[in-house]
Coordinates of C-alpha atoms and ligand atoms in Angstrom, one line a residue:
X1 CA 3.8 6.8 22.1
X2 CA 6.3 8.3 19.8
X3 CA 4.2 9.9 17.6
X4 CA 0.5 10.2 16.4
X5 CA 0.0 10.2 13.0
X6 CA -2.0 6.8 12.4
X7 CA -4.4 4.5 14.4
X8 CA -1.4 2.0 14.1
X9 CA 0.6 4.4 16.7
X10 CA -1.8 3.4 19.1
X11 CA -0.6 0.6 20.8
X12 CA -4.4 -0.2 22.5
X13 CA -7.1 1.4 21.1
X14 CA -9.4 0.2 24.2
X15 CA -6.6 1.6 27.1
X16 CA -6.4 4.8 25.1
X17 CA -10.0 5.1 25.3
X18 CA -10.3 4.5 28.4
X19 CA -7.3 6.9 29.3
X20 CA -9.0 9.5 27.8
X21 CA -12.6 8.9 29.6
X22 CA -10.4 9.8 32.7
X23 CA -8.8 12.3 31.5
X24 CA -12.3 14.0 30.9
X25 CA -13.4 13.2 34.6
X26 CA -10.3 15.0 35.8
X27 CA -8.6 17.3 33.2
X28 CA -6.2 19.1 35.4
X29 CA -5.2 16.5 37.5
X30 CA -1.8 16.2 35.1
X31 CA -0.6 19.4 35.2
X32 CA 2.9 17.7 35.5
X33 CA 2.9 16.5 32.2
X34 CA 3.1 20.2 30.6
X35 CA 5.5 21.9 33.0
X36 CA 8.0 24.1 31.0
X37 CA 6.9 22.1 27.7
X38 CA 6.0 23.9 24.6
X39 CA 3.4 22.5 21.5
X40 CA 3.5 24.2 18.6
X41 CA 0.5 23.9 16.1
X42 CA 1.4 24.6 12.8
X43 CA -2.3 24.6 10.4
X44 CA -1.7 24.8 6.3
X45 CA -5.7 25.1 6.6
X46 CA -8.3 26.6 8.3
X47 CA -9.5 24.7 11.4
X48 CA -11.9 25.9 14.7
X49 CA -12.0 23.0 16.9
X50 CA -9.0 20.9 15.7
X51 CA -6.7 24.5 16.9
X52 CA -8.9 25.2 20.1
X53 CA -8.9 21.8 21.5
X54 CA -5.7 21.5 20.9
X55 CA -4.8 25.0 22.9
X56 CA -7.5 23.9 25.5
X57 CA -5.6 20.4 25.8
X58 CA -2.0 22.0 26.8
X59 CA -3.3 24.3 29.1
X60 CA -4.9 21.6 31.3
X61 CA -1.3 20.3 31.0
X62 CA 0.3 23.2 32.2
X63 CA 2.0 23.7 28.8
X64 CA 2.4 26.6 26.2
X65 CA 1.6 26.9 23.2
X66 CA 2.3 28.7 19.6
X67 CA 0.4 28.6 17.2
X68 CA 1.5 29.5 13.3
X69 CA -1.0 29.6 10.6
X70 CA 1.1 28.6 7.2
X71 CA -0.8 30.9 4.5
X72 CA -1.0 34.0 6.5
X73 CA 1.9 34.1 8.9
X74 CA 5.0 33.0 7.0
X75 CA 7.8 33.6 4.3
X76 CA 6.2 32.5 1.3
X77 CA 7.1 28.2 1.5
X78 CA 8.6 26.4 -0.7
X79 CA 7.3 22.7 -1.2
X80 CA 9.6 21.2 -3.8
X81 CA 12.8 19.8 -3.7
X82 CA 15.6 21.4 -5.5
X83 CA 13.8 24.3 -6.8
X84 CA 15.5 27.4 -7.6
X85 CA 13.8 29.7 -5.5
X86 CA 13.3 32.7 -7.3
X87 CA 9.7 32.9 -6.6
X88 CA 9.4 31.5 -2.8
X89 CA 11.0 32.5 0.1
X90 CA 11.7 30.0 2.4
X91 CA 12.1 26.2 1.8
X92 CA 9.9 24.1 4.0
X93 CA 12.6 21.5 5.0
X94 CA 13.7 24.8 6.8
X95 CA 10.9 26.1 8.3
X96 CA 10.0 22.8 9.7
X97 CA 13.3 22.2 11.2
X98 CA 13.2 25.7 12.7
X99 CA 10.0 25.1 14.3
X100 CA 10.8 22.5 15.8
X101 CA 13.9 23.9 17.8
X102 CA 10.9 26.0 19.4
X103 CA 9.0 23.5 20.8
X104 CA 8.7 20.2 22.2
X105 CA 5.8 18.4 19.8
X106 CA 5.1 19.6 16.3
X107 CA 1.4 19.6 16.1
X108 CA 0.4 20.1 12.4
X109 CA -2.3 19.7 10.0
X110 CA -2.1 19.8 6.1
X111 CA -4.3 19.2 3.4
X112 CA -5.0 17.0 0.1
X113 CA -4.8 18.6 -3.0
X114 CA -7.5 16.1 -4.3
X115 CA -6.2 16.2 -7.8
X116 CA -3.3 13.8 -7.8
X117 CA -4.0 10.8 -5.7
X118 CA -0.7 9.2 -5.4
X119 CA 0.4 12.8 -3.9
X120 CA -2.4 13.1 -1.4
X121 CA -2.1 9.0 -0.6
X122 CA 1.3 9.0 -0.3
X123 CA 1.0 11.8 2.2
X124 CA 4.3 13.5 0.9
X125 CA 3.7 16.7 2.6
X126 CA 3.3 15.0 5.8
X127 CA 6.0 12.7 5.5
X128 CA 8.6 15.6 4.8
X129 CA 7.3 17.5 7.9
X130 CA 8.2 14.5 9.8
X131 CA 11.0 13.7 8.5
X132 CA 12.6 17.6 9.1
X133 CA 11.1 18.0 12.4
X134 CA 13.0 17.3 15.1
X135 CA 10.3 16.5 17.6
X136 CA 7.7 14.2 17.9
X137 CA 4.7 14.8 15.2
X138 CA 1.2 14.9 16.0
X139 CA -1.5 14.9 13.4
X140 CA -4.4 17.5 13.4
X141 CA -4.9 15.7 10.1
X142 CA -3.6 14.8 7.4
X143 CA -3.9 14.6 3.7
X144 CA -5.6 11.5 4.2
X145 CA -6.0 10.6 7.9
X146 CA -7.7 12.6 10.7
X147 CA -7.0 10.4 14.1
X148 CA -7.8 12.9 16.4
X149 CA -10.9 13.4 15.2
X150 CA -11.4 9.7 15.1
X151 CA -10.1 8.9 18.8
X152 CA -12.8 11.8 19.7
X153 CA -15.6 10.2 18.2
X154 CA -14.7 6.6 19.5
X155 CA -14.8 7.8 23.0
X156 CA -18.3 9.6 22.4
X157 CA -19.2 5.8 20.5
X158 CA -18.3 4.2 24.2
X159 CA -19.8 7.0 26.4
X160 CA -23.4 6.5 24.5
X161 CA -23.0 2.9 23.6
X162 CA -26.6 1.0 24.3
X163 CA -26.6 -1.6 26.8
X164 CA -26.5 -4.5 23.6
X165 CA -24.0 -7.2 22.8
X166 CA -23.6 -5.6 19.5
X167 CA -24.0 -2.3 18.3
X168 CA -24.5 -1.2 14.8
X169 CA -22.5 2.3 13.4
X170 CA -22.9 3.6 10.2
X171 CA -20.8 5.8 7.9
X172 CA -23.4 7.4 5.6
X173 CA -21.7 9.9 2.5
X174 CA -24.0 12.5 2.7
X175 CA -24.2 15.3 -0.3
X176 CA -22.7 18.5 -0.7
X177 CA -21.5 21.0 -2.9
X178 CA -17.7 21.0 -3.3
X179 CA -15.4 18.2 -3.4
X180 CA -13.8 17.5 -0.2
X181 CA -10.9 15.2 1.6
X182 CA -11.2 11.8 2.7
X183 CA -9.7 12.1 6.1
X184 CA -12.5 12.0 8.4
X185 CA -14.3 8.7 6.6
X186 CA -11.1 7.4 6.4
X187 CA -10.5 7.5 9.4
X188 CA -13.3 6.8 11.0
X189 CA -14.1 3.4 9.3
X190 CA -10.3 2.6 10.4
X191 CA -10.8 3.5 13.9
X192 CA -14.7 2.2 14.2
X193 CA -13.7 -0.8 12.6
X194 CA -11.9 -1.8 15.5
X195 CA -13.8 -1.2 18.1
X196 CA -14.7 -4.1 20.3
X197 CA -18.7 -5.5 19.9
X198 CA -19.6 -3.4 16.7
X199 CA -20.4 -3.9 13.6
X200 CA -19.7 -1.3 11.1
X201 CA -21.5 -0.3 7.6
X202 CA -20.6 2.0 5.1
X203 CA -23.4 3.6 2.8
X204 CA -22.7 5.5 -0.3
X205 CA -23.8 6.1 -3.6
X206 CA -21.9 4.1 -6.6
X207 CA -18.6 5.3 -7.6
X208 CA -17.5 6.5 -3.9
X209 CA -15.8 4.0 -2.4
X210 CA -13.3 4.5 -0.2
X211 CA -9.7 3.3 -0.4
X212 CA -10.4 -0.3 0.7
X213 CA -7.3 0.0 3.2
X214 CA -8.9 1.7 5.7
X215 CA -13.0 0.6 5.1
X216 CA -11.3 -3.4 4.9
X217 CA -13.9 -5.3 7.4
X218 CA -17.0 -3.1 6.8
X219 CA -20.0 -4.0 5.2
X220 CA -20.9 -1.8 2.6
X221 CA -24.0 -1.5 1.5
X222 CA -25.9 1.1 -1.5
X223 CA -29.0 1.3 -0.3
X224 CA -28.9 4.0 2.6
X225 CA -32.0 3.1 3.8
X226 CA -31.3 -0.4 3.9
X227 CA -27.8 0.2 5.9
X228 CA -30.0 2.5 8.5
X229 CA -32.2 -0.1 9.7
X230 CA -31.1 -0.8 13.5
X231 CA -28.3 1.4 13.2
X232 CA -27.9 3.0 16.7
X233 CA -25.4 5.2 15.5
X234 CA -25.3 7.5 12.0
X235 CA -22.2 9.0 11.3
X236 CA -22.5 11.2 8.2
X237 CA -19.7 12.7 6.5
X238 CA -19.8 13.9 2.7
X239 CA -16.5 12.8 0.8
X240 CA -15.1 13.0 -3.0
X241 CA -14.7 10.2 -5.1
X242 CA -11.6 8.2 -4.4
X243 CA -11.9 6.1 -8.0
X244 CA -12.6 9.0 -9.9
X245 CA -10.0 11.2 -7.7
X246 CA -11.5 14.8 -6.1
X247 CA -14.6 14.6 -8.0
X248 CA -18.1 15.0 -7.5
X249 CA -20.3 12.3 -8.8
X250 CA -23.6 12.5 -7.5
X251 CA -26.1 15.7 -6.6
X252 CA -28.7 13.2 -5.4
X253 CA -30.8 15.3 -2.3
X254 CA -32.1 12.1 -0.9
X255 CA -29.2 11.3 1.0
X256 CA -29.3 14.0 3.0
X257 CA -29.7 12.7 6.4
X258 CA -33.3 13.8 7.6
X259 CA -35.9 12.7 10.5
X260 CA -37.4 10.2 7.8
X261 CA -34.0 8.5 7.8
X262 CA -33.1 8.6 11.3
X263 CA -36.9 7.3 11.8
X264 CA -35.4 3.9 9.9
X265 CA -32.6 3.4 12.6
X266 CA -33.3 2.3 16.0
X267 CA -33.1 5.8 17.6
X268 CA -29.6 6.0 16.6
X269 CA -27.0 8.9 17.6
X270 CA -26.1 10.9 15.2
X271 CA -22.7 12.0 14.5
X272 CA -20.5 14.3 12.5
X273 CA -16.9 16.1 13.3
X274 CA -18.7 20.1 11.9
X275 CA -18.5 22.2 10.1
X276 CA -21.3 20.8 8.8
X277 CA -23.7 22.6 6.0
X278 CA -26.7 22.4 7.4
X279 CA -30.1 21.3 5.3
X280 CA -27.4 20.3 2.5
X281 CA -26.3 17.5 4.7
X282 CA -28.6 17.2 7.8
X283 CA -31.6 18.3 8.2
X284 CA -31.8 21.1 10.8
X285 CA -34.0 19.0 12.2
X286 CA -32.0 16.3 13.3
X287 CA -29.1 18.4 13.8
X288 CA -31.1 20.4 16.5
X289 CA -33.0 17.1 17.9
X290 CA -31.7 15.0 20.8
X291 CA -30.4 12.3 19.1
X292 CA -27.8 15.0 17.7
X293 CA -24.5 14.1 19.8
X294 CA -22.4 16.6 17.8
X295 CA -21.5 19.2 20.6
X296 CA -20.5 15.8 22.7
X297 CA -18.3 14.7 20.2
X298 CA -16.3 18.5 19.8
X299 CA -15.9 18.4 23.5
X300 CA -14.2 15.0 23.6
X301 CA -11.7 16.6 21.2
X302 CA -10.7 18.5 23.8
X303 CA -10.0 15.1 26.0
X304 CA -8.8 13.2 23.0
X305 CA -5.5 15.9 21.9
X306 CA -4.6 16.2 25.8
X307 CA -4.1 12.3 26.0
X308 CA -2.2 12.1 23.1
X309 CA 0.0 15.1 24.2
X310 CA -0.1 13.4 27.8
X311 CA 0.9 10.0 26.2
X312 CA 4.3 11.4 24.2
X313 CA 4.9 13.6 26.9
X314 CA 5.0 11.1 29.6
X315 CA 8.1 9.8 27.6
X316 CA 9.8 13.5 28.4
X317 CA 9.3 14.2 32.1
Ligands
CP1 N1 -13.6 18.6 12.9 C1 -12.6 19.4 12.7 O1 -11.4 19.0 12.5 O2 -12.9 20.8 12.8 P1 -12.0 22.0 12.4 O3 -11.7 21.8 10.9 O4 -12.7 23.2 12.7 O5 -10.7 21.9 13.2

């Protein structure tokens, strides 16, 4: 693997899958892999597990790590090309380069701005990080993609999959009270959708649609309580609007995912990557109950970052 970025840098979704299964029954059996090897993580965003798995991950590879937080820790970045610079400090084509002499991946995460699609979808930021760095990029998401996050939940999808020839997963939009990325859904219906033996629905309220490249295949279906019948796994994520770009459309309560729901599945799992509000998009209930596989899903993180690290890496030792 050259780079992770995108499902499509996978070259087999079901070997990486099961790579990272074993990687989880024996983390520090590769401790090779890390020797004298730096990862930098670079974060234009807050994050807790994205930045702790990913610190857990080298260490059971034996590497380092540094980790450089863009809003609080650095010069004051310039974004744009060609800009007089009289009111930023240091141009990102330069910091990015820098950084890069100082390790041996470029971990990074950015963000969407979620006011100008074409910006977000064309994922400039990210593209300009990658194409300055001169080290192999890893995504801790992206403007529009989150594939570690993805690979995470797909492994905890296969470790709890019922013994049936098909399974049914569902992406429910769940409410909440800003606007927020796309990335997770995104990815998720891209990476779900390929799993072998599943069947996957989207459900979401009119007007939410995602960006048909990446929920292609799905069935999508309005009625949430509809889609939730024999689900046997609820994965609920709120997102903005991607037709009517960063916005909220609907305040609607009764998609909050609650025991009523889950009672309509067929004692499905449920999912989501936290933070998660609670009681504004799961119930405490449910996010307390057993069928809550949350915690499971944050470990895997863990497994899912060190096999992508392990799987560029491999092409260094
Ligand atoms: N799920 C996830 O990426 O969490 P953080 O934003 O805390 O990293």
């Amino acid at each position: 693997m050259k780079q992770f970025i995108n499902v499509d840098d996978v070259p087999d979704l079901p070997q990486l899958i099961e790579k990272a299964l074993n990687v989880k029954r024996t983390p520090f059996a590769f401790k090779e892999f890390g020797r004298n090897k730096t990862i930098g993580l670079v974060f234009f965003n807050p994050s807790l597990r994205t930045r702790l798995s990913s610190q857990k991950a080298a260490f059971n590879l034996g590497a380092s790590t540094w980790v450089f937080n863009i809003n609080q820790d650095s010069w004051k970045i310039e974004m744009d090309d060609g800009t007089v610079m009289e009111n930023s400090q240091e141009h990102i084509k330069d910091a990015i380069a820098v950084m890069s002499l100082y390790c041996d991946i470029l971990a990074v995460r950015t963000f969407p701005n979620l006011l100008e699609r074409d910006y977000d979808y064309k994922e400039l930021l990210f593209n300009k990080i990658k194409h300055y760095s001169k080290v192999p990029i890893v995504s801790l998401e992206s403007a529009i993609l989150h594939p570690l996050q993805s690979l995470a939940d797909v492994m905890t999808i296969e470790e709890l999959r019922p013994a049936k020839e098909r399974i049914k997963i569902v992406l429910s939009w769940a409410p909440h009270v800003k606007a927020l990325p796309h990335s997770v859904p995104n990815s998720f219906a891209q990476w779900a959708s390929k799993l072998q033996g599943a069947d996957l629905v989207i459900t979401h309220p009119e007007g939410y649609a995602l960006d048909e490249r990446f929920s292609r295949g799905a069935c999508i279906i309005h009625d949430q309580d509809e889609a939730f019948k024999g689900a046997d796994f609820i994965y609920a994520k709120n997102w903005s609007s991607f037709i009517d770009y960063g916005k909220l459309l609907c305040h609607d309560m009764d998609w909050m995912i609650s025991r009523k729901k889950m009672a309509l599945t067929d004692r499905a799992k449920f999912m989501h990557c936290l933070p998660v509000r609670r009681n504004v998009v799961v119930e405490d209930a449910v996010l307390d109950g057993e069928e809550a596989v949350v915690l499971q899903q944050a470990e895997n993180r863990v497994f899912a970052v060190q096999t992508v690290f392990m799987e560029i890496l491999k092409n260094m030792v």
